[in-house]
Amino acid sequence: MIDYEKILKEKYVKSGNPNWEERYIHSLAVCKMALLLNEKLCLGLDKNKVYLAGILHDYAKFDTYDYYQKIVAKYNLSSDLLNADKKLFHALFGPYIIYEELGISDKEILSAIRYHTTGIDNMTTLEELIFLSDYVEENRIGEEFAQVREIAFTDIKKAVASELSNLVSHLKNINKEIYIDTLKAYDFYKKYLEN
Ligand code: DGI
Ligand code: FE
Ligand code: FE
């Protein structure tokens, strides 16, 4: 059995980022929340996929701009991606970096990691679960998180919609550009806010 927790920890330590430990604890908590919601909501997802997507969703968080550029070149990605908000890079390039470094090629896992920050329209259940668990894991403290957490245990789509509504408001408040995928996600999921 490959110890992904150890692999993640070693990658974070090597990055030298002072926030590595907090990020590591967050990754474990997202994984735990995703596994719990999979059980409680009877989503029926493969536990191994939930585990891997949860533990690795922020794998590329501390990688450098230089490295992201190399990934864009190697995988023939659009260089326009490098113009996105840098907070999105770990999600945009994470799947390629995980494939590159760990050899994980499962499309369901990689796309859940790709969309964990922005969401996208019409997500798979695994994509929804990781997007949501990232937001409602136990270390996220505050009223907005608590509200979405409560909804998460009864209605996954409504919880995703509610997270997106908070995210879009937050981005507007701080005058950040809303990425196309976030807009597509909100446009699609907002219908679930009503019921
Ligand atoms: O990596 P985490 O901190 O666990 O969480 P995350 O992957 O959801 O990243 C959160 C950051 O990404 C947060 O600061 C908001 C930002 N973000 C998400 N969607 C968008 C965005 N930033 C911009 N500019 N536009 C977006 O659409
Ligand atoms: Fe993230
Ligand atoms: Fe995260």
mmCIF file of C-alpha atoms and ligand atoms in Angstrom:
data_model
loop_
_atom_site.group_PDB
_atom_site.id
_atom_site.type_symbol
_atom_site.label_atom_id
_atom_site.label_comp_id
_atom_site.label_asym_id
_atom_site.label_seq_id
_atom_site.Cartn_x
_atom_site.Cartn_y
_atom_site.Cartn_z
ATOM 1 C CA MET A 1 0.000 0.000 0.000
ATOM 2 C CA ILE A 2 1.358 3.406 -0.989
ATOM 3 C CA ASP A 3 1.338 5.865 1.914
ATOM 4 C CA TYR A 4 -0.095 9.008 0.274
ATOM 5 C CA GLU A 5 -0.227 10.877 3.562
ATOM 6 C CA LYS A 6 3.522 10.450 3.921
ATOM 7 C CA ILE A 7 4.099 11.426 0.282
ATOM 8 C CA LEU A 8 2.000 14.579 0.721
ATOM 9 C CA LYS A 9 3.738 15.523 3.963
ATOM 10 C CA GLU A 10 7.181 15.070 2.419
ATOM 11 C CA LYS A 11 6.245 17.195 -0.592
ATOM 12 C CA TYR A 12 4.916 19.964 1.644
ATOM 13 C CA VAL A 13 7.964 19.880 3.955
ATOM 14 C CA LYS A 14 10.268 20.033 0.925
ATOM 15 C CA SER A 15 8.434 23.138 -0.339
ATOM 16 C CA GLY A 16 9.734 25.031 2.706
ATOM 17 C CA ASN A 17 6.418 26.882 2.935
ATOM 18 C CA PRO A 18 5.784 27.968 6.552
ATOM 19 C CA ASN A 19 2.102 27.042 6.204
ATOM 20 C CA TRP A 20 2.740 23.465 5.206
ATOM 21 C CA GLU A 21 1.468 21.916 8.434
ATOM 22 C CA GLU A 22 -1.849 23.746 8.380
ATOM 23 C CA ARG A 23 -2.305 22.697 4.760
ATOM 24 C CA TYR A 24 -1.469 19.088 5.648
ATOM 25 C CA ILE A 25 -4.023 19.043 8.477
ATOM 26 C CA HIS A 26 -6.569 20.596 6.084
ATOM 27 C CA SER A 27 -5.905 17.883 3.487
ATOM 28 C CA LEU A 28 -6.499 15.126 6.050
ATOM 29 C CA ALA A 29 -9.684 16.877 7.198
ATOM 30 C CA VAL A 30 -11.039 17.224 3.647
ATOM 31 C CA CYS A 31 -10.404 13.543 3.123
ATOM 32 C CA LYS A 32 -12.181 12.663 6.387
ATOM 33 C CA MET A 33 -15.176 14.885 5.548
ATOM 34 C CA ALA A 34 -15.457 13.455 2.037
ATOM 35 C CA LEU A 35 -15.421 9.880 3.356
ATOM 36 C CA LEU A 36 -18.006 10.776 6.009
ATOM 37 C CA LEU A 37 -20.353 12.489 3.533
ATOM 38 C CA ASN A 38 -19.987 9.577 1.119
ATOM 39 C CA GLU A 39 -21.261 7.303 3.911
ATOM 40 C CA LYS A 40 -23.921 9.575 5.407
ATOM 41 C CA LEU A 41 -25.445 10.608 2.089
ATOM 42 C CA CYS A 42 -25.115 7.049 0.710
ATOM 43 C CA LEU A 43 -23.348 8.401 -2.374
ATOM 44 C CA GLY A 44 -21.919 4.975 -3.121
ATOM 45 C CA LEU A 45 -18.607 6.320 -4.413
ATOM 46 C CA ASP A 46 -15.470 4.159 -4.440
ATOM 47 C CA LYS A 47 -13.814 4.848 -1.070
ATOM 48 C CA ASN A 48 -10.354 4.640 -2.544
ATOM 49 C CA LYS A 49 -11.167 7.342 -5.101
ATOM 50 C CA VAL A 50 -12.737 9.538 -2.420
ATOM 51 C CA TYR A 51 -9.646 9.045 -0.241
ATOM 52 C CA LEU A 52 -7.172 9.858 -3.020
ATOM 53 C CA ALA A 53 -9.045 12.888 -4.345
ATOM 54 C CA GLY A 54 -9.462 14.194 -0.783
ATOM 55 C CA ILE A 55 -5.907 13.714 0.377
ATOM 56 C CA LEU A 56 -4.321 14.984 -2.862
ATOM 57 C CA HIS A 57 -6.674 17.856 -3.790
ATOM 58 C CA ASP A 58 -4.131 20.508 -2.659
ATOM 59 C CA TYR A 59 -1.046 18.474 -3.655
ATOM 60 C CA ALA A 60 0.258 21.206 -5.981
ATOM 61 C CA LYS A 61 -0.462 24.078 -3.570
ATOM 62 C CA PHE A 62 3.161 25.042 -2.912
ATOM 63 C CA ASP A 63 4.639 24.413 -6.330
ATOM 64 C CA THR A 64 6.386 27.315 -8.036
ATOM 65 C CA TYR A 65 5.339 29.419 -11.018
ATOM 66 C CA ASP A 66 8.391 28.061 -12.823
ATOM 67 C CA TYR A 67 7.171 24.518 -12.333
ATOM 68 C CA TYR A 68 3.634 25.400 -13.465
ATOM 69 C CA GLN A 69 5.158 26.919 -16.613
ATOM 70 C CA LYS A 70 7.079 23.710 -17.282
ATOM 71 C CA ILE A 71 3.876 21.689 -16.881
ATOM 72 C CA VAL A 72 2.079 23.965 -19.375
ATOM 73 C CA ALA A 73 4.879 23.401 -21.888
ATOM 74 C CA LYS A 74 5.217 19.654 -21.325
ATOM 75 C CA TYR A 75 1.490 18.911 -21.550
ATOM 76 C CA ASN A 76 0.798 21.436 -24.327
ATOM 77 C CA LEU A 77 -1.683 23.343 -22.189
ATOM 78 C CA SER A 78 -2.934 26.787 -23.141
ATOM 79 C CA SER A 79 -0.480 29.388 -21.859
ATOM 80 C CA ASP A 80 -3.532 31.531 -21.149
ATOM 81 C CA LEU A 81 -4.079 29.398 -18.033
ATOM 82 C CA LEU A 82 -1.057 31.140 -16.521
ATOM 83 C CA ASN A 83 -3.009 34.412 -16.623
ATOM 84 C CA ALA A 84 -5.591 33.101 -14.156
ATOM 85 C CA ASP A 85 -5.517 34.154 -10.494
ATOM 86 C CA LYS A 86 -2.519 32.385 -8.971
ATOM 87 C CA LYS A 87 -4.793 30.901 -6.320
ATOM 88 C CA LEU A 88 -6.248 28.700 -9.060
ATOM 89 C CA PHE A 89 -2.923 27.268 -10.263
ATOM 90 C CA HIS A 90 -2.850 24.361 -7.818
ATOM 91 C CA ALA A 91 -6.229 23.202 -9.159
ATOM 92 C CA LEU A 92 -5.538 23.926 -12.841
ATOM 93 C CA PHE A 93 -2.179 22.140 -12.845
ATOM 94 C CA GLY A 94 -2.602 19.766 -9.892
ATOM 95 C CA PRO A 95 -3.928 16.908 -12.018
ATOM 96 C CA TYR A 96 -0.899 17.031 -14.339
ATOM 97 C CA ILE A 97 1.543 17.336 -11.449
ATOM 98 C CA ILE A 98 -0.070 14.389 -9.680
ATOM 99 C CA TYR A 99 0.106 12.323 -12.859
ATOM 100 C CA GLU A 100 3.701 13.429 -13.426
ATOM 101 C CA GLU A 101 4.935 12.740 -9.893
ATOM 102 C CA LEU A 102 2.685 9.948 -8.653
ATOM 103 C CA GLY A 103 1.531 8.290 -11.870
ATOM 104 C CA ILE A 104 -2.137 8.572 -10.912
ATOM 105 C CA SER A 105 -4.138 8.652 -14.155
ATOM 106 C CA ASP A 106 -7.685 7.999 -12.976
ATOM 107 C CA LYS A 107 -9.796 10.607 -14.786
ATOM 108 C CA GLU A 108 -12.470 10.765 -12.072
ATOM 109 C CA ILE A 109 -9.937 11.504 -9.346
ATOM 110 C CA LEU A 110 -8.002 13.999 -11.455
ATOM 111 C CA SER A 111 -11.083 15.920 -12.552
ATOM 112 C CA ALA A 112 -12.332 16.169 -8.957
ATOM 113 C CA ILE A 113 -8.975 17.784 -8.142
ATOM 114 C CA ARG A 114 -9.128 20.013 -11.226
ATOM 115 C CA TYR A 115 -12.499 21.469 -10.223
ATOM 116 C CA HIS A 116 -12.130 21.529 -6.425
ATOM 117 C CA THR A 117 -11.511 25.307 -6.306
ATOM 118 C CA THR A 118 -13.905 26.732 -8.906
ATOM 119 C CA GLY A 119 -16.425 23.993 -9.488
ATOM 120 C CA ILE A 120 -17.894 23.603 -12.976
ATOM 121 C CA ASP A 121 -21.389 23.112 -14.380
ATOM 122 C CA ASN A 122 -22.987 19.667 -14.005
ATOM 123 C CA MET A 123 -20.299 18.094 -11.814
ATOM 124 C CA THR A 124 -19.930 14.377 -11.167
ATOM 125 C CA THR A 125 -20.771 13.282 -7.635
ATOM 126 C CA LEU A 126 -17.063 12.908 -6.811
ATOM 127 C CA GLU A 127 -16.383 16.433 -8.127
ATOM 128 C CA GLU A 128 -19.254 17.819 -6.033
ATOM 129 C CA LEU A 129 -18.084 15.912 -2.968
ATOM 130 C CA ILE A 130 -14.505 17.193 -3.094
ATOM 131 C CA PHE A 131 -15.566 20.756 -3.943
ATOM 132 C CA LEU A 132 -17.902 20.705 -0.941
ATOM 133 C CA SER A 133 -15.646 18.877 1.524
ATOM 134 C CA ASP A 134 -12.880 21.405 0.850
ATOM 135 C CA TYR A 135 -15.263 24.098 2.107
ATOM 136 C CA VAL A 136 -16.934 22.363 5.040
ATOM 137 C CA GLU A 137 -14.063 20.399 6.609
ATOM 138 C CA GLU A 138 -13.974 20.755 10.405
ATOM 139 C CA ASN A 139 -11.198 23.384 10.531
ATOM 140 C CA ARG A 140 -13.129 25.968 8.528
ATOM 141 C CA ILE A 141 -14.583 28.110 11.277
ATOM 142 C CA GLY A 142 -17.305 30.695 10.675
ATOM 143 C CA GLU A 143 -21.014 31.154 10.122
ATOM 144 C CA GLU A 144 -20.855 30.820 6.325
ATOM 145 C CA PHE A 145 -19.036 27.476 6.597
ATOM 146 C CA ALA A 146 -21.349 26.203 9.364
ATOM 147 C CA GLN A 147 -24.434 26.935 7.263
ATOM 148 C CA VAL A 148 -23.130 25.076 4.238
ATOM 149 C CA ARG A 149 -21.914 22.222 6.473
ATOM 150 C CA GLU A 150 -25.403 21.736 7.844
ATOM 151 C CA ILE A 151 -26.937 21.605 4.358
ATOM 152 C CA ALA A 152 -24.153 19.239 3.223
ATOM 153 C CA PHE A 153 -25.476 16.448 5.436
ATOM 154 C CA THR A 154 -28.912 16.548 3.820
ATOM 155 C CA ASP A 155 -28.620 17.842 0.254
ATOM 156 C CA ILE A 156 -25.314 17.801 -1.618
ATOM 157 C CA LYS A 157 -26.474 19.860 -4.616
ATOM 158 C CA LYS A 158 -28.036 22.546 -2.460
ATOM 159 C CA ALA A 159 -24.848 22.664 -0.379
ATOM 160 C CA VAL A 160 -22.704 23.045 -3.506
ATOM 161 C CA ALA A 161 -25.046 25.827 -4.667
ATOM 162 C CA SER A 162 -24.804 27.531 -1.309
ATOM 163 C CA GLU A 163 -20.981 27.295 -1.307
ATOM 164 C CA LEU A 164 -20.893 28.792 -4.820
ATOM 165 C CA SER A 165 -23.199 31.599 -3.773
ATOM 166 C CA ASN A 166 -20.853 32.417 -0.859
ATOM 167 C CA LEU A 167 -17.809 32.141 -3.119
ATOM 168 C CA VAL A 168 -19.197 34.463 -5.793
ATOM 169 C CA SER A 169 -20.271 37.047 -3.175
ATOM 170 C CA HIS A 170 -16.870 36.822 -1.503
ATOM 171 C CA LEU A 171 -15.014 37.330 -4.799
ATOM 172 C CA LYS A 172 -17.233 40.299 -5.667
ATOM 173 C CA ASN A 173 -16.652 41.835 -2.223
ATOM 174 C CA ILE A 174 -12.899 41.652 -2.574
ATOM 175 C CA ASN A 175 -12.986 42.727 -6.239
ATOM 176 C CA LYS A 176 -11.481 39.549 -7.654
ATOM 177 C CA GLU A 177 -12.205 38.333 -11.147
ATOM 178 C CA ILE A 178 -14.616 35.405 -11.188
ATOM 179 C CA TYR A 179 -13.109 32.615 -13.264
ATOM 180 C CA ILE A 180 -15.189 31.249 -16.144
ATOM 181 C CA ASP A 181 -15.549 27.838 -14.463
ATOM 182 C CA THR A 182 -16.837 29.426 -11.255
ATOM 183 C CA LEU A 183 -19.406 31.374 -13.273
ATOM 184 C CA LYS A 184 -20.496 28.258 -15.152
ATOM 185 C CA ALA A 185 -20.784 26.417 -11.840
ATOM 186 C CA TYR A 186 -22.863 29.121 -10.186
ATOM 187 C CA ASP A 187 -25.150 29.503 -13.229
ATOM 188 C CA PHE A 188 -25.807 25.776 -13.187
ATOM 189 C CA TYR A 189 -26.165 25.194 -9.428
ATOM 190 C CA LYS A 190 -28.127 28.307 -8.390
ATOM 191 C CA LYS A 191 -31.402 26.539 -9.226
ATOM 192 C CA TYR A 192 -30.788 24.214 -6.247
ATOM 193 C CA LEU A 193 -30.818 27.126 -3.794
ATOM 194 C CA GLU A 194 -34.591 27.436 -3.990
ATOM 195 C CA ASN A 195 -35.626 24.047 -2.657
HETATM 196 O O1 DGI B 1 -6.813 25.502 -1.535
HETATM 197 P P1 DGI B 1 -7.793 25.875 -0.436
HETATM 198 O O2 DGI B 1 -7.360 27.080 0.330
HETATM 199 O O3 DGI B 1 -8.131 24.735 0.452
HETATM 200 O O4 DGI B 1 -9.166 26.277 -1.123
HETATM 201 P P2 DGI B 1 -9.481 26.472 -2.681
HETATM 202 O O5 DGI B 1 -8.780 25.518 -3.531
HETATM 203 O O6 DGI B 1 -10.983 26.497 -2.766
HETATM 204 O O7 DGI B 1 -8.868 27.874 -3.045
HETATM 205 C C1 DGI B 1 -9.483 28.950 -2.514
HETATM 206 C C2 DGI B 1 -9.036 30.235 -3.147
HETATM 207 O O8 DGI B 1 -9.352 30.273 -4.539
HETATM 208 C C3 DGI B 1 -9.838 31.275 -2.451
HETATM 209 O O9 DGI B 1 -8.956 32.258 -1.980
HETATM 210 C C4 DGI B 1 -10.765 31.799 -3.513
HETATM 211 C C5 DGI B 1 -10.048 31.452 -4.790
HETATM 212 N N1 DGI B 1 -10.979 31.293 -5.905
HETATM 213 C C6 DGI B 1 -11.907 30.334 -6.112
HETATM 214 N N2 DGI B 1 -12.609 30.580 -7.224
HETATM 215 C C7 DGI B 1 -12.097 31.718 -7.740
HETATM 216 C C8 DGI B 1 -11.053 32.184 -6.911
HETATM 217 N N3 DGI B 1 -10.342 33.293 -7.144
HETATM 218 C C9 DGI B 1 -10.669 34.015 -8.234
HETATM 219 N N4 DGI B 1 -10.003 35.127 -8.496
HETATM 220 N N5 DGI B 1 -11.677 33.637 -9.084
HETATM 221 C C10 DGI B 1 -12.416 32.511 -8.891
HETATM 222 O O10 DGI B 1 -13.315 32.219 -9.664
HETATM 223 FE FE FE B 2 -7.341 24.072 -3.009
HETATM 224 FE FE FE B 3 -8.188 22.631 0.006
#
